[in-house]
PDB file of C-alpha atoms in Angstrom:
ATOM      1  CA  MET A 852      28.577  -3.255  22.281  1.00 49.00           C
ATOM      2  CA  LEU A 853      26.533  -3.016  19.328  1.00 54.00           C
ATOM      3  CA  LEU A 854      28.163  -4.635  16.174  1.00 57.00           C
ATOM      4  CA  PRO A 855      27.226  -5.471  12.834  1.00 58.00           C
ATOM      5  CA  ILE A 856      27.714  -9.257  12.503  1.00 57.00           C
ATOM      6  CA  ASN A 857      30.519  -9.038   9.950  1.00 62.00           C
ATOM      7  CA  MET A 858      32.332  -6.931  12.196  1.00 62.00           C
ATOM      8  CA  GLN A 859      33.036  -9.717  14.896  1.00 58.00           C
ATOM      9  CA  SER A 860      36.151 -11.190  13.660  1.00 64.00           C
ATOM     10  CA  GLN A 861      37.882  -7.666  14.286  1.00 63.00           C
ATOM     11  CA  ILE A 862      37.190  -6.749  17.616  1.00 59.00           C
ATOM     12  CA  PRO A 863      40.428  -6.993  19.716  1.00 58.00           C
ATOM     13  CA  VAL A 864      40.692  -9.363  23.025  1.00 62.00           C
ATOM     14  CA  LEU A 865      37.818  -7.573  25.455  1.00 62.00           C
ATOM     15  CA  PRO A 866      37.255  -7.985  29.060  1.00 68.00           C
ATOM     16  CA  SER A 867      34.603 -10.477  29.819  1.00 73.00           C
ATOM     17  CA  GLY A 868      31.734  -9.442  31.554  1.00 79.00           C
ATOM     18  CA  GLY A 869      30.160  -7.039  28.980  1.00 85.00           C
ATOM     19  CA  LEU A 870      26.925  -6.860  27.741  1.00 88.00           C
ATOM     20  CA  LEU A 871      26.245  -7.426  24.125  1.00 87.00           C
ATOM     21  CA  LEU A 872      23.193  -5.943  22.454  1.00 87.00           C
ATOM     22  CA  THR A 873      22.208  -7.440  18.904  1.00 87.00           C
ATOM     23  CA  ALA A 874      19.406  -6.138  16.717  1.00 85.00           C
ATOM     24  CA  GLY A 875      18.691  -6.500  12.632  1.00 78.00           C
ATOM     25  CA  HIS A 876      19.768  -9.786  12.055  1.00 81.00           C
ATOM     26  CA  ALA A 877      19.166 -11.155   8.493  1.00 81.00           C
ATOM     27  CA  ASN A 878      18.093 -14.631   9.570  1.00 85.00           C
ATOM     28  CA  PHE A 879      18.120 -16.630  12.430  1.00 87.00           C
ATOM     29  CA  GLU A 880      21.597 -17.990  12.124  1.00 87.00           C
ATOM     30  CA  HIS A 881      22.996 -14.499  12.388  1.00 86.00           C
ATOM     31  CA  TYR A 882      21.240 -14.601  15.903  1.00 87.00           C
ATOM     32  CA  LEU A 883      22.721 -17.677  16.680  1.00 87.00           C
ATOM     33  CA  HIS A 884      26.428 -16.650  15.531  1.00 86.00           C
ATOM     34  CA  SER A 885      26.236 -13.590  18.057  1.00 86.00           C
ATOM     35  CA  ALA A 886      24.909 -15.256  20.853  1.00 88.00           C
ATOM     36  CA  HIS A 887      27.539 -17.853  20.492  1.00 88.00           C
ATOM     37  CA  TRP A 888      30.405 -15.327  20.217  1.00 85.00           C
ATOM     38  CA  ALA A 889      29.053 -13.455  23.521  1.00 87.00           C
ATOM     39  CA  LYS A 890      29.037 -16.999  25.136  1.00 88.00           C
ATOM     40  CA  THR A 891      32.376 -17.705  24.533  1.00 86.00           C
ATOM     41  CA  GLU A 892      33.564 -14.384  25.278  1.00 84.00           C
ATOM     42  CA  GLY A 893      32.084 -14.375  28.773  1.00 87.00           C
ATOM     43  CA  TRP A 894      29.360 -11.385  27.578  1.00 89.00           C
ATOM     44  CA  GLN A 895      26.009 -11.064  28.665  1.00 90.00           C
ATOM     45  CA  HIS A 896      23.763 -11.090  25.632  1.00 92.00           C
ATOM     46  CA  ILE A 897      20.375  -9.516  24.951  1.00 93.00           C
ATOM     47  CA  ASP A 898      18.598  -9.265  21.586  1.00 93.00           C
ATOM     48  CA  LEU A 899      16.316  -6.284  20.628  1.00 91.00           C
ATOM     49  CA  ALA A 900      13.600  -5.614  18.172  1.00 89.00           C
ATOM     50  CA  LEU A 901      11.995  -2.567  17.453  1.00 82.00           C
ATOM     51  CA  VAL A 902       8.148  -3.834  16.582  1.00 69.00           C
ATOM     52  CA  GLY A 903       4.645  -2.398  17.302  1.00 62.00           C
ATOM     53  CA  GLU A 904       3.465   0.825  15.746  1.00 64.00           C
ATOM     54  CA  PRO A 905       3.275   4.265  17.189  1.00 60.00           C
ATOM     55  CA  GLN A 906      -0.436   4.036  18.593  1.00 62.00           C
ATOM     56  CA  CYS A 907       0.322   1.012  20.660  1.00 62.00           C
ATOM     57  CA  ALA A 908       3.883   1.737  21.977  1.00 61.00           C
ATOM     58  CA  ALA A 909       2.239   5.181  23.135  1.00 61.00           C
ATOM     59  CA  HIS A 910       0.228   3.116  25.408  1.00 62.00           C
ATOM     60  CA  PHE A 911       1.905  -0.347  26.004  1.00 57.00           C
ATOM     61  CA  GLY A 912       5.943   0.539  25.083  1.00 53.00           C
ATOM     62  CA  TRP A 913       6.090  -2.102  22.466  1.00 60.00           C
ATOM     63  CA  MET A 914       8.311  -0.151  20.208  1.00 75.00           C
ATOM     64  CA  LEU A 915      11.145  -2.308  22.265  1.00 85.00           C
ATOM     65  CA  ALA A 916      11.452  -5.843  22.709  1.00 89.00           C
ATOM     66  CA  ALA A 917      14.309  -7.747  24.390  1.00 93.00           C
ATOM     67  CA  SER A 918      14.910 -11.122  25.122  1.00 94.00           C
ATOM     68  CA  GLY A 919      17.892 -13.104  26.603  1.00 93.00           C
ATOM     69  CA  GLU A 920      19.002 -15.416  29.781  1.00 93.00           C
ATOM     70  CA  PRO A 921      17.430 -14.056  32.934  1.00 92.00           C
ATOM     71  CA  THR A 922      20.554 -12.876  34.262  1.00 91.00           C
ATOM     72  CA  ALA A 923      21.139 -10.907  30.866  1.00 92.00           C
ATOM     73  CA  LEU A 924      17.850  -9.122  31.425  1.00 93.00           C
ATOM     74  CA  ALA A 925      18.396  -8.477  34.686  1.00 91.00           C
ATOM     75  CA  TYR A 926      22.125  -7.069  33.792  1.00 89.00           C
ATOM     76  CA  ALA A 927      20.348  -4.959  30.786  1.00 90.00           C
ATOM     77  CA  THR A 928      17.191  -3.630  32.733  1.00 89.00           C
ATOM     78  CA  PRO A 929      18.247  -0.510  33.491  1.00 88.00           C
ATOM     79  CA  LEU A 930      19.319   0.197  30.052  1.00 87.00           C
ATOM     80  CA  LEU A 931      16.139  -1.460  28.644  1.00 88.00           C
ATOM     81  CA  ASP A 932      14.090   1.140  30.953  1.00 85.00           C
ATOM     82  CA  VAL A 933      15.908   4.180  29.538  1.00 84.00           C
ATOM     83  CA  LEU A 934      15.335   2.936  25.915  1.00 81.00           C
ATOM     84  CA  SER A 935      11.458   2.191  26.107  1.00 77.00           C
ATOM     85  CA  PRO A 936       9.463   5.172  25.098  1.00 70.00           C
ATOM     86  CA  THR A 937       7.139   5.704  27.783  1.00 68.00           C
ATOM     87  CA  GLY A 938       9.020   4.637  31.224  1.00 66.00           C
ATOM     88  CA  LEU A 939      10.135   1.984  33.386  1.00 68.00           C
ATOM     89  CA  GLY A 940       9.302  -1.619  32.573  1.00 68.00           C
ATOM     90  CA  ASN A 941       7.458  -0.172  29.810  1.00 76.00           C
ATOM     91  CA  TRP A 942       9.177  -2.870  27.262  1.00 83.00           C
ATOM     92  CA  LEU A 943       8.551  -6.151  26.207  1.00 86.00           C
ATOM     93  CA  HIS A 944       9.962  -9.365  27.480  1.00 90.00           C
ATOM     94  CA  ALA A 945       9.556 -11.329  24.290  1.00 91.00           C
ATOM     95  CA  GLY A 946      10.883 -14.329  25.807  1.00 93.00           C
ATOM     96  CA  GLY A 947      14.183 -16.110  25.932  1.00 93.00           C
ATOM     97  CA  PRO A 948      17.179 -16.034  23.999  1.00 93.00           C
ATOM     98  CA  GLY A 949      16.386 -15.406  20.281  1.00 93.00           C
ATOM     99  CA  ALA A 950      13.033 -14.153  20.927  1.00 94.00           C
ATOM    100  CA  ALA A 951      13.054 -10.863  19.782  1.00 93.00           C
ATOM    101  CA  SER A 952      14.938 -11.820  16.739  1.00 92.00           C
ATOM    102  CA  PHE A 953      12.349 -13.820  15.936  1.00 94.00           C
ATOM    103  CA  LEU A 954       9.903 -10.728  15.984  1.00 92.00           C
ATOM    104  CA  ALA A 955      12.178  -8.579  14.243  1.00 91.00           C
ATOM    105  CA  LEU A 956      12.554 -11.410  11.603  1.00 91.00           C
ATOM    106  CA  LEU A 957       9.031 -11.853  11.288  1.00 91.00           C
ATOM    107  CA  GLN A 958       8.129  -8.055  11.144  1.00 87.00           C
ATOM    108  CA  HIS A 959      10.601  -7.964   8.197  1.00 85.00           C
ATOM    109  CA  ILE A 960       8.665 -10.858   6.227  1.00 87.00           C
ATOM    110  CA  MET A 961       5.435  -9.154   7.042  1.00 82.00           C
ATOM    111  CA  LEU A 962       6.079  -5.723   5.929  1.00 79.00           C
ATOM    112  CA  GLN A 963       8.002  -6.435   2.808  1.00 77.00           C
ATOM    113  CA  PRO A 964       4.640  -7.664   1.032  1.00 75.00           C
ATOM    114  CA  ILE A 965       3.179  -4.140   2.016  1.00 74.00           C
ATOM    115  CA  ILE A 966       6.056  -2.155   0.403  1.00 72.00           C
ATOM    116  CA  LYS A 967       6.266  -4.407  -3.039  1.00 76.00           C
ATOM    117  CA  SER A 968       1.867  -4.034  -3.169  1.00 76.00           C
ATOM    118  CA  TRP A 969       2.269  -0.187  -3.068  1.00 70.00           C
ATOM    119  CA  GLU A 970       4.745  -0.500  -6.127  1.00 74.00           C
ATOM    120  CA  ILE A 971       2.282  -2.669  -7.904  1.00 74.00           C
ATOM    121  CA  ILE A 972      -0.672  -0.951  -7.276  1.00 74.00           C
ATOM    122  CA  PHE A 973       1.161   2.811  -7.291  1.00 75.00           C
ATOM    123  CA  PRO A 974       3.441   2.529  -9.991  1.00 73.00           C
ATOM    124  CA  ASN A 975       4.355   5.809 -10.714  1.00 74.00           C
ATOM    125  CA  GLY A 976       3.173   7.249  -7.544  1.00 72.00           C
ATOM    126  CA  LYS A 977      -0.407   7.172  -8.637  1.00 74.00           C
ATOM    127  CA  PRO A 978      -2.991   4.410  -8.632  1.00 73.00           C
ATOM    128  CA  SER A 979      -2.978   1.939 -11.263  1.00 72.00           C
ATOM    129  CA  PRO A 980      -6.209   0.596 -13.065  1.00 74.00           C
ATOM    130  CA  LYS A 981      -4.129  -1.766 -14.334  1.00 73.00           C
ATOM    131  CA  ALA A 982      -2.883  -3.346 -11.271  1.00 68.00           C
ATOM    132  CA  ASP A 983      -1.996  -6.724 -11.486  1.00 71.00           C
ATOM    133  CA  LEU A 984      -3.613  -8.928  -8.860  1.00 69.00           C
ATOM    134  CA  GLY A 985      -2.149 -12.073  -9.528  1.00 77.00           C
ATOM    135  CA  LYS A 986       1.051 -10.279  -8.300  1.00 77.00           C
ATOM    136  CA  LEU A 987      -0.526  -9.328  -5.156  1.00 74.00           C
ATOM    137  CA  ALA A 988      -1.610 -12.729  -4.497  1.00 75.00           C
ATOM    138  CA  GLU A 989       1.945 -14.463  -4.936  1.00 81.00           C
ATOM    139  CA  LEU A 990       3.201 -11.661  -2.584  1.00 78.00           C
ATOM    140  CA  GLN A 991       0.921 -13.292  -0.501  1.00 77.00           C
ATOM    141  CA  THR A 992       1.845 -16.947  -1.040  1.00 80.00           C
ATOM    142  CA  THR A 993       5.661 -15.829  -0.959  1.00 83.00           C
ATOM    143  CA  GLN A 994       5.130 -14.047   2.631  1.00 83.00           C
ATOM    144  CA  TRP A 995       3.412 -17.368   4.158  1.00 85.00           C
ATOM    145  CA  GLN A 996       6.549 -19.364   2.474  1.00 87.00           C
ATOM    146  CA  ALA A 997       8.960 -17.091   4.422  1.00 89.00           C
ATOM    147  CA  ILE A 998       6.566 -17.043   7.874  1.00 91.00           C
ATOM    148  CA  HIS A 999       5.825 -21.095   7.961  1.00 91.00           C
ATOM    149  CA  PRO A1000       9.643 -21.913   8.298  1.00 92.00           C
ATOM    150  CA  LEU A1001      10.625 -19.102  10.454  1.00 94.00           C
ATOM    151  CA  CYS A1002       8.024 -19.944  12.650  1.00 94.00           C
ATOM    152  CA  GLN A1003       9.001 -23.738  12.642  1.00 94.00           C
ATOM    153  CA  GLN A1004      12.726 -22.866  13.395  1.00 93.00           C
ATOM    154  CA  TYR A1005      11.766 -20.517  16.172  1.00 95.00           C
ATOM    155  CA  LEU A1006       9.051 -23.284  17.859  1.00 95.00           C
ATOM    156  CA  ALA A1007      11.969 -25.857  17.699  1.00 95.00           C
ATOM    157  CA  PHE A1008      14.576 -23.652  19.287  1.00 93.00           C
ATOM    158  CA  SER A1009      12.400 -22.579  22.056  1.00 93.00           C
ATOM    159  CA  GLN A1010      10.531 -25.583  22.719  1.00 93.00           C
ATOM    160  CA  GLY A1011      10.417 -26.402  26.568  1.00 91.00           C
ATOM    161  CA  ARG A1012      11.502 -23.271  27.753  1.00 92.00           C
ATOM    162  CA  THR A1013       9.130 -21.294  30.573  1.00 91.00           C
ATOM    163  CA  HIS A1014       8.711 -17.528  30.523  1.00 90.00           C
ATOM    164  CA  HIS A1015       8.817 -15.641  33.482  1.00 89.00           C
ATOM    165  CA  ALA A1016       8.217 -12.075  32.791  1.00 86.00           C
ATOM    166  CA  ALA A1017      11.354  -9.885  33.563  1.00 86.00           C
ATOM    167  CA  HIS A1018       8.527  -7.246  34.652  1.00 80.00           C
ATOM    168  CA  PRO A1019       4.915  -7.162  34.480  1.00 78.00           C
ATOM    169  CA  GLN A1020       3.621  -7.072  30.602  1.00 74.00           C
ATOM    170  CA  GLN A1021       1.220  -4.029  29.390  1.00 68.00           C
ATOM    171  CA  THR A1022      -0.915  -5.736  27.047  1.00 67.00           C
ATOM    172  CA  PRO A1023      -3.938  -5.076  25.149  1.00 66.00           C
ATOM    173  CA  PHE A1024      -4.651  -8.833  25.225  1.00 69.00           C
ATOM    174  CA  GLN A1025      -4.327 -11.842  27.376  1.00 75.00           C
ATOM    175  CA  LEU A1026      -1.357 -13.585  27.001  1.00 75.00           C
ATOM    176  CA  PRO A1027      -0.574 -17.240  28.243  1.00 77.00           C
ATOM    177  CA  ALA A1028       1.368 -16.760  31.879  1.00 77.00           C
ATOM    178  CA  HIS A1029       4.128 -19.272  31.409  1.00 87.00           C
ATOM    179  CA  ILE A1030       4.480 -19.158  27.488  1.00 89.00           C
ATOM    180  CA  GLU A1031       6.979 -16.602  25.693  1.00 92.00           C
ATOM    181  CA  PRO A1032       4.754 -13.719  24.061  1.00 91.00           C
ATOM    182  CA  ALA A1033       7.084 -14.795  20.742  1.00 93.00           C
ATOM    183  CA  ALA A1034       6.189 -18.581  21.185  1.00 94.00           C
ATOM    184  CA  THR A1035       2.784 -17.392  21.254  1.00 92.00           C
ATOM    185  CA  LEU A1036       2.891 -15.518  18.291  1.00 91.00           C
ATOM    186  CA  ALA A1037       4.409 -18.486  16.828  1.00 94.00           C
ATOM    187  CA  GLN A1038       2.069 -20.986  17.480  1.00 93.00           C
ATOM    188  CA  PHE A1039      -0.793 -18.671  16.640  1.00 92.00           C
ATOM    189  CA  LEU A1040       0.629 -18.232  13.037  1.00 91.00           C
ATOM    190  CA  MET A1041       1.107 -22.059  12.411  1.00 91.00           C
ATOM    191  CA  GLN A1042      -2.182 -22.350  12.998  1.00 89.00           C
ATOM    192  CA  PHE A1043      -2.831 -20.619   9.238  1.00 82.00           C
ATOM    193  CA  ALA A1044      -0.541 -23.163   7.593  1.00 72.00           C
ATOM    194  CA  PRO A1045      -1.915 -24.281   4.233  1.00 68.00           C
ATOM    195  CA  LYS A1046      -2.271 -27.920   4.061  1.00 60.00           C
ATOM    196  CA  GLY A1047       0.532 -29.492   3.101  1.00 54.00           C
ATOM    197  CA  GLN A1048       3.021 -27.627   4.909  1.00 54.00           C
TER     198      GLN A1048
END
């Protein structure tokens, strides 16, 4: 079952033992709300993110990232295998509960300045010789001001977890064996925090 966050209060009583897939949360608190609802109802819960870019997905299956408790992932693996773009086990196990939501939120934050910069550089669909470079710099500052607290929040939430991938991860780079890919990314980004943050 895949439901928008605002519909969860309208659901009739459901039998326990279902699988709730959530994606596209507006913030990490919405993810936590979905996770709490699933736990209360006795359902398995998986959070999903569509990540990566098409060239990478064609080789590594990274268009789909999933996370959750090991039992929930084992329950959902046949569905995730069918949904992954290049076959069985070719989706990213991003980590424990909330990891895929973190990746989706991070991707959203990172894409916003790119979209807005096109409006500055190409205001009428054509390159502007008077593009405001100061506005472009402001976009980058605003982007970091959103990335930094999200990474902090996720690292605090996932602290102390040990990662055991649900299947062999095919990646173009070396990931630490027992650290979540999502936590590895958050730690990497935190290295670039401006002083004082």
